[in-house]
Short mmCIF file of C-alpha atoms in Angstrom, two decimals:
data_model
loop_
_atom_site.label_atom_id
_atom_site.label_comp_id
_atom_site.label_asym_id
_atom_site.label_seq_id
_atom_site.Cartn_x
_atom_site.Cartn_y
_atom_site.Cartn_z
CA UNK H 1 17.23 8.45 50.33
CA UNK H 2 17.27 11.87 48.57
CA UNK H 3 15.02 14.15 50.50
CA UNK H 4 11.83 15.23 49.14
CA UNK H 5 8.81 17.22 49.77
CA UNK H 6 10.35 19.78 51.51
CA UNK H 7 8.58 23.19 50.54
CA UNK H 8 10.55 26.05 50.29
CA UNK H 9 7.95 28.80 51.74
CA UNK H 10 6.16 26.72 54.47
CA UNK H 11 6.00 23.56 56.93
CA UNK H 12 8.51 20.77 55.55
CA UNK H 13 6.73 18.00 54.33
CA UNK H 14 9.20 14.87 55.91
CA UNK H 15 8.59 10.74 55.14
CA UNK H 16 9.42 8.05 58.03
CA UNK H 17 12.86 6.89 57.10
CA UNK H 18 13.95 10.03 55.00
CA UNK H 19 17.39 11.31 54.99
CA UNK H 20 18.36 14.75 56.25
CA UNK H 21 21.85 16.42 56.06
CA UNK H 22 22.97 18.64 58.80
CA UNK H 23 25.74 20.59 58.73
CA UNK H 24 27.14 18.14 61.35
CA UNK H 25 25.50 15.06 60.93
CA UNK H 26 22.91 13.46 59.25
CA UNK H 27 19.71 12.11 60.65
CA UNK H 28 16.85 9.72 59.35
CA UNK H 29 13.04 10.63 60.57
CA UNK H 30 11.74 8.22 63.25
CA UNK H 31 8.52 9.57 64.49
CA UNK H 32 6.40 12.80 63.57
CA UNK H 33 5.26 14.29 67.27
CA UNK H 34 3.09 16.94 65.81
CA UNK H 35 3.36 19.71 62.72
CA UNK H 36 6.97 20.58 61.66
CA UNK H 37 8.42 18.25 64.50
CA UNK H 38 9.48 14.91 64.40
CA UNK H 39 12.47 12.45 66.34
CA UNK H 40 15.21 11.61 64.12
CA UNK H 41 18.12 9.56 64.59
CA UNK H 42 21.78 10.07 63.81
CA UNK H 43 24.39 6.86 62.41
CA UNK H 44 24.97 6.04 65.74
CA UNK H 45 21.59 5.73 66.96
CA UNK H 46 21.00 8.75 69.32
CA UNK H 47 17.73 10.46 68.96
CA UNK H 48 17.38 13.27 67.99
CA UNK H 49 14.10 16.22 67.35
CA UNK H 50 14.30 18.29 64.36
CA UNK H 51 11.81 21.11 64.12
CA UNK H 52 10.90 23.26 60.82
CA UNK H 53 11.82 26.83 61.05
CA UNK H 54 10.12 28.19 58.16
CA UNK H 55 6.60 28.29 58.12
CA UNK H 56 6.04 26.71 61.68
CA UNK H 57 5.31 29.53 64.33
CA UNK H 58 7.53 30.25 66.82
CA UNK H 59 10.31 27.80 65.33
CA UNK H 60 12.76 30.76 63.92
CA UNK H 61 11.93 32.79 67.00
CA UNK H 62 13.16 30.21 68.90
CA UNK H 63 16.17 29.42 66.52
CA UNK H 64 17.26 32.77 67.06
CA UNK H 65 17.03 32.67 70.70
CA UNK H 66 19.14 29.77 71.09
CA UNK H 67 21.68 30.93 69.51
CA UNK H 68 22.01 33.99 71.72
CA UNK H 69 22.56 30.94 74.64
CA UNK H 70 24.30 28.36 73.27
CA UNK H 71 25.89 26.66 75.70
CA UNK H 72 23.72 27.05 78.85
CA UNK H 73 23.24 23.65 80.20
CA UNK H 74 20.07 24.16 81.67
CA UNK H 75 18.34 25.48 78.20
CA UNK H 76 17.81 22.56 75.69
CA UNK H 77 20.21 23.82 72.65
CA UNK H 78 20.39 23.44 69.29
CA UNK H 79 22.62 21.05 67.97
CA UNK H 80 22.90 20.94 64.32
CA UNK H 81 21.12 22.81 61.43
CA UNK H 82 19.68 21.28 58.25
CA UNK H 83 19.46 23.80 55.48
CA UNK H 84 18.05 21.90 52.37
CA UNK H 85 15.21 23.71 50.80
CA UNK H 86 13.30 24.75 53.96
CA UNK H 87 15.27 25.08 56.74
CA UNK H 88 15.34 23.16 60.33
CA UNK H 89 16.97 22.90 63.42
CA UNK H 90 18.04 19.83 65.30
CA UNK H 91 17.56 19.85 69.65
CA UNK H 92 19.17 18.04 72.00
CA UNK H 93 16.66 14.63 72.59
CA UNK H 94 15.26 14.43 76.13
CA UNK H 95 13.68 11.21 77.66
CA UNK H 96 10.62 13.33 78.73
CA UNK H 97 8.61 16.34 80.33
CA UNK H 98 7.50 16.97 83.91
CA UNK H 99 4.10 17.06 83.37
CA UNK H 100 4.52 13.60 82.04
CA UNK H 101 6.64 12.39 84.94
CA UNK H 102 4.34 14.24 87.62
CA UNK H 103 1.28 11.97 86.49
CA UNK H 104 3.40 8.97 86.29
CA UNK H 105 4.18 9.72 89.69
CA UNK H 106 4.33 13.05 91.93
CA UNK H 107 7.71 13.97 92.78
CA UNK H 108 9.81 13.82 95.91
CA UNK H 109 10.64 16.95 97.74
CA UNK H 110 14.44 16.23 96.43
CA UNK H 111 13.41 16.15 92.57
CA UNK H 112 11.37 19.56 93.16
CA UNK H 113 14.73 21.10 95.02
CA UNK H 114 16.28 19.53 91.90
CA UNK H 115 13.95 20.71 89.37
CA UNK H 116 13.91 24.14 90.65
CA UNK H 117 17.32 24.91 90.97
CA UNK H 118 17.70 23.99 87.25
CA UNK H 119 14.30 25.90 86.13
CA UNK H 120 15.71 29.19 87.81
CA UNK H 121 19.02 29.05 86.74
CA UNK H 122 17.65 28.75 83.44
CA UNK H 123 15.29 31.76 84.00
CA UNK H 124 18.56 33.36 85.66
CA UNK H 125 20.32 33.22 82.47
CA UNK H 126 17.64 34.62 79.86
CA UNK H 127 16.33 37.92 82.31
CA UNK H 128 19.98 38.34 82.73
CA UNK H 129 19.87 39.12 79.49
CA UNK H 130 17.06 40.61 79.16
CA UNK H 131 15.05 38.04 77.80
CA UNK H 132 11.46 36.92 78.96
CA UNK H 133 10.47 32.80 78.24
CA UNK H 134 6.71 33.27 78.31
CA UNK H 135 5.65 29.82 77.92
CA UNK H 136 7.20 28.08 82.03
CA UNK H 137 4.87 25.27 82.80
CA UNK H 138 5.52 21.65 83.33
CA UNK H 139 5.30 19.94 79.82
CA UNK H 140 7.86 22.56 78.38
CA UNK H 141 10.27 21.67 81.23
CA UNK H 142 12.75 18.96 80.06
CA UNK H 143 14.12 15.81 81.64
CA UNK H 144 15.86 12.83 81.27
CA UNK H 145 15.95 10.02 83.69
CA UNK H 146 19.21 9.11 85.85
CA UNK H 147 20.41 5.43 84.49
CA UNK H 148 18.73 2.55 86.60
CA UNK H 149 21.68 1.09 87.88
CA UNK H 150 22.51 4.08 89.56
CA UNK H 151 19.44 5.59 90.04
CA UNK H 152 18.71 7.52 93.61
CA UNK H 153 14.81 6.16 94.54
CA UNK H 154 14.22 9.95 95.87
CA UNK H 155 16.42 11.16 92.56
CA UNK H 156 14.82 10.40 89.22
CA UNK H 157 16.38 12.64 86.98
CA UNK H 158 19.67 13.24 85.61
CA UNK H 159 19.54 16.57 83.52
CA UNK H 160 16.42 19.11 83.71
CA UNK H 161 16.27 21.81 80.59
CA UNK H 162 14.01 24.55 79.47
CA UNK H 163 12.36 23.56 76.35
CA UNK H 164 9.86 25.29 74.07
CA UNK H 165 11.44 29.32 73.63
CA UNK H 166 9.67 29.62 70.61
CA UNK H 167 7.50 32.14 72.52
CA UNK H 168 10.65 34.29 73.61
CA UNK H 169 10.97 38.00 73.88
CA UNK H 170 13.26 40.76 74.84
CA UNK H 171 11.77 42.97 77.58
CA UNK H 172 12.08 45.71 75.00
CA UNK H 173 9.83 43.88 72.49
CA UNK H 174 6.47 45.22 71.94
CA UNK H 175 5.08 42.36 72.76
CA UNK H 176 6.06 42.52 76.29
CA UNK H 177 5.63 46.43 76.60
CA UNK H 178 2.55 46.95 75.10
CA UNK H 179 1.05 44.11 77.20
CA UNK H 180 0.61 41.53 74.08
CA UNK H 181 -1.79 38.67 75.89
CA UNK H 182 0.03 35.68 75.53
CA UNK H 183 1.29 31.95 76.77
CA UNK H 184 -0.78 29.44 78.58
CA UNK H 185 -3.73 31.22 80.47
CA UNK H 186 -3.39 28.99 83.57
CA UNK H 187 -0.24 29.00 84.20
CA UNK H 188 0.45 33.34 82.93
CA UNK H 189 0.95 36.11 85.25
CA UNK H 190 -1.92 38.50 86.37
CA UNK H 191 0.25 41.43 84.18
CA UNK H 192 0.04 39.49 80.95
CA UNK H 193 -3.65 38.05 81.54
CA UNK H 194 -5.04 41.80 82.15
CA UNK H 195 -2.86 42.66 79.08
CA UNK H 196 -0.67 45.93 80.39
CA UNK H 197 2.95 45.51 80.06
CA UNK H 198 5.28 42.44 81.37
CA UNK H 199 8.86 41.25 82.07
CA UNK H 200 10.71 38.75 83.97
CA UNK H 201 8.55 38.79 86.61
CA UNK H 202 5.57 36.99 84.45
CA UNK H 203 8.01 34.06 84.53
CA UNK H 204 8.54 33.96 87.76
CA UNK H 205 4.89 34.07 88.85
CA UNK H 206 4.79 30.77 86.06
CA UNK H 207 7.31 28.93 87.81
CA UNK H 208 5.97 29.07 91.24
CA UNK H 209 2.95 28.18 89.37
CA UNK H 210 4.77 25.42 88.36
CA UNK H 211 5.72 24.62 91.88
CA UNK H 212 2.00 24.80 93.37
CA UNK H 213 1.43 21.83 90.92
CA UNK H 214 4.16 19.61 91.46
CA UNK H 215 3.94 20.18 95.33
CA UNK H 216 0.41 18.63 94.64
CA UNK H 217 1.12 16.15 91.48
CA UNK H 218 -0.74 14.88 88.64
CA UNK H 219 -2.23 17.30 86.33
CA UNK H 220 -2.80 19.88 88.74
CA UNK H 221 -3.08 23.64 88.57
CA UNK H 222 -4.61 26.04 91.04
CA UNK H 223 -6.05 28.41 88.58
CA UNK H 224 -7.77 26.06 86.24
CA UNK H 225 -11.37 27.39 85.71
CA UNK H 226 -14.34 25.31 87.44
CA UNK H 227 -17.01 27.00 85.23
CA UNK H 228 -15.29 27.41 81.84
CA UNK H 229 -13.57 25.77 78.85
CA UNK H 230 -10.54 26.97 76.79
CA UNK H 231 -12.49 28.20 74.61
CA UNK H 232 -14.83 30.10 76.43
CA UNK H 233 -15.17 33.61 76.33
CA UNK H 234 -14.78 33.79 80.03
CA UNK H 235 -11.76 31.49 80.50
CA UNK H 236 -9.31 34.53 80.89
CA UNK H 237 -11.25 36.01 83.57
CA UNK H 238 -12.21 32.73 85.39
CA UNK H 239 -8.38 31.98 85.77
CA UNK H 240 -8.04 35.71 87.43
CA UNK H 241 -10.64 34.88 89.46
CA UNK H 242 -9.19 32.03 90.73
CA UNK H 243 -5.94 34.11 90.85
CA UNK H 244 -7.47 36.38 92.97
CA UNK H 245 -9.37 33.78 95.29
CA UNK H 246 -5.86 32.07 96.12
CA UNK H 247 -3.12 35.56 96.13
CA UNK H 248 -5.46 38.85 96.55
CA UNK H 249 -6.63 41.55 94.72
CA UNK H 250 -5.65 42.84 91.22
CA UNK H 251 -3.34 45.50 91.70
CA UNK H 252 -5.29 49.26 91.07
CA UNK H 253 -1.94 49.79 88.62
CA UNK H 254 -3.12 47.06 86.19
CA UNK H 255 -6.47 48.33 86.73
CA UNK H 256 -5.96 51.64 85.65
CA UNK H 257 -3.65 50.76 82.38
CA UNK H 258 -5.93 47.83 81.69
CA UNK H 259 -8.31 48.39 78.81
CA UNK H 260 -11.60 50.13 80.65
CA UNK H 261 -13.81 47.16 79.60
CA UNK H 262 -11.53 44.22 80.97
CA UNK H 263 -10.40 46.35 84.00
CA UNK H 264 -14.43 46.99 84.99
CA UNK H 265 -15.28 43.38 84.66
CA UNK H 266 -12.22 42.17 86.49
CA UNK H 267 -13.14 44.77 89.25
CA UNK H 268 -16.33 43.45 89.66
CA UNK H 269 -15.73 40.11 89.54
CA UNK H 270 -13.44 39.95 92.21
CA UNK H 271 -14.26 42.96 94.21
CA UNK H 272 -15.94 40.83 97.33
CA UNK H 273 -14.21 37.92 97.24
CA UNK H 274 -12.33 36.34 100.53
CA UNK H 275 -8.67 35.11 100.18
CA UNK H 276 -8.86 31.75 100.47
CA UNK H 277 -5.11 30.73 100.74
CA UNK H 278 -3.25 27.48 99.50
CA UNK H 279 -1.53 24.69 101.76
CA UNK H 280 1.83 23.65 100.30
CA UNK H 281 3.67 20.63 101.65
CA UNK H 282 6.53 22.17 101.45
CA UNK H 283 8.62 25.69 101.13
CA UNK H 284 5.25 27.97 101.81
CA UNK H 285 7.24 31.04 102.64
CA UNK H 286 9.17 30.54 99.54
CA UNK H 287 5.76 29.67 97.55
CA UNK H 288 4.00 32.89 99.05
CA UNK H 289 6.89 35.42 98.49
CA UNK H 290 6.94 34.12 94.40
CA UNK H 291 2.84 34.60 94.02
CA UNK H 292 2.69 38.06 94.31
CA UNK H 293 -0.03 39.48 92.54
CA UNK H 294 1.95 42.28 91.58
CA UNK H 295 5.27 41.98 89.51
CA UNK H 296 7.06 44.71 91.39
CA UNK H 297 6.62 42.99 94.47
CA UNK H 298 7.89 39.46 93.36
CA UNK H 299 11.89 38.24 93.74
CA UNK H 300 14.21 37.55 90.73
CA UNK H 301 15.47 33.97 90.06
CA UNK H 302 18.70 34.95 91.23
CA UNK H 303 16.98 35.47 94.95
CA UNK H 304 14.99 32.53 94.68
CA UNK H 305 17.94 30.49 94.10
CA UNK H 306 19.91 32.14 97.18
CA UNK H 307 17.08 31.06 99.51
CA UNK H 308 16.91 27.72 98.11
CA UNK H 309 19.25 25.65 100.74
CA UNK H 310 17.53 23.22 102.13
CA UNK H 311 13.82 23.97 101.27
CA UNK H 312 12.26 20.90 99.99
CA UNK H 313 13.13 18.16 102.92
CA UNK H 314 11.43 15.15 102.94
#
């Protein structure tokens, strides 16, 4: 099939069963997931996702990214490029994400210690250098499942990979100096939600995030508002509240660069309210030294990984 509908200046436009030449291979649309992505498979069968670039936001940010890592086995790569009319990118397929898996059932202590080795040495390898993910939470975290005959029952998964680095920046960007509010609210770093300037540390308070929930399973998170929706007005502060009620006090730094509106409000808010600390089933040391409600104070993946050994025992 000759493609078609593929516009040159936005979101490609792509038919179930259409044919798409990579530079490598070529691949026939299976499934659209949502706008500008859809699973494709190759001659032989394997799946694939391809994912516009032009036109779809975050897609070339993400493109470029990749390329800068190609290679690391524990960020999902790019594995072929399509470049007829509007350009796309072809990812490694994965059998699934860990919010998915987490519902389905909560994990063992051994799939977390699994899990979060890969996550950090993931996060090791962007801050090293001197990039910033954004986006850590469980549905961009990437797995596929170990093969049945040789599956481990406390051992589900065979490969974990970040996913999702269409959100990406360089500590140097202006988005991360100039305190750009961005990523999911619920699972984003005190820093980024009072909007004054960010870095690695943002995804570090996301991945023990990350950990809080899959410690506890399902579709969990600790700083999901009681009293507001997404779209509320009020959802940004409601999730620092709730930051505040589980780790402390905003730091008077973020107060004082904050913008004098937010930074009054937040002050307010919070001002009287008791710590009212989380019980992990696991690794609380380790959780409590990662939620830090101020980035300075927090350890870099490469720490978290050395005090890994032997955390998460059943």
């Amino acid at each position: 099939m000759i493609p078609r509908g593929l516009a040159g200046m936005g979101t490609p436009s792509l038919e179930i069963g259409q044919i798409l030449l990579g530079n490598a291979n070529r691949y026939t649309i299976q499934k659209k997931i949502r706008e500008g992505v859809w699973i494709a498979t190759n001659p032989m069968g394997s799946k694939s996702i391809v994912k516009g670039v032009q036109g779809i936001s975050g897609a070339q940010n993400e493109h470029n990214v990749l390329r800068k890592f190609q290679g690391s086995p524990f960020l999902r790569p790019v594995i072929d490029e399509i470049k007829q009319d509007a350009p796309m990118i072809v990812l490694r397929h994965m059998d699934d994400h860990l919010l998915n898996a987490t519902i389905k059932k909560p994990l063992t202590n051994r799939e977390i210690q699994f899990v979060a080795r890969a996550v950090l040495r993931g996060l090791s390898t962007l801050h090293k250098d001197g990039y910033i993910h954004t986006d850590i939470k469980p549905d961009n975290i990437l797995v596929n499942y170990a093969d049945a005959s040789e599956a481990d029952p406390d051992l589900r998964f065979s490969d974990v990979q970040i996913g999702d680095l269409g959100a990406s920046y360089s500590v140097d960007s202006d988005v991360a100096c100039k305190g750009f509010l961005i990523g999911a609210p619920i699972w984003t770093s005190p820093e980024v939600l009072m909007e004054v300037p960010w870095g690695t540390a943002s995804d570090i308070w996301a991945f023990g995030s990350m950990m809080i929930a899959l410690l506890h399973g399902g579709d969990y998170n600790p700083f999901r508002p009681i009293n507001a929706s997404y779209h509320d007005r009020s959802y940004i502060f409601e999730v620092l509240r709730q930051q505040c009620r589980r780790f402390g006090a905003i730091p008077e730094t973020y107060l004082e660069r904050a913008r004098p509106g937010k930074a009054m409000a937040v002050k307010t808010m919070t001002s009287t309210r008791k710590v009212e600390p989380l019980n992990f089933r696991a690794a609380p040391h380790f959780i409590n030294r990662i939620m830090r409600m101020d980035a300075a104070e927090r350890p870099t993946a490469d720490q978290l990984l050395d005090e890994m050994s032997g955390l998460f025992q059943d």
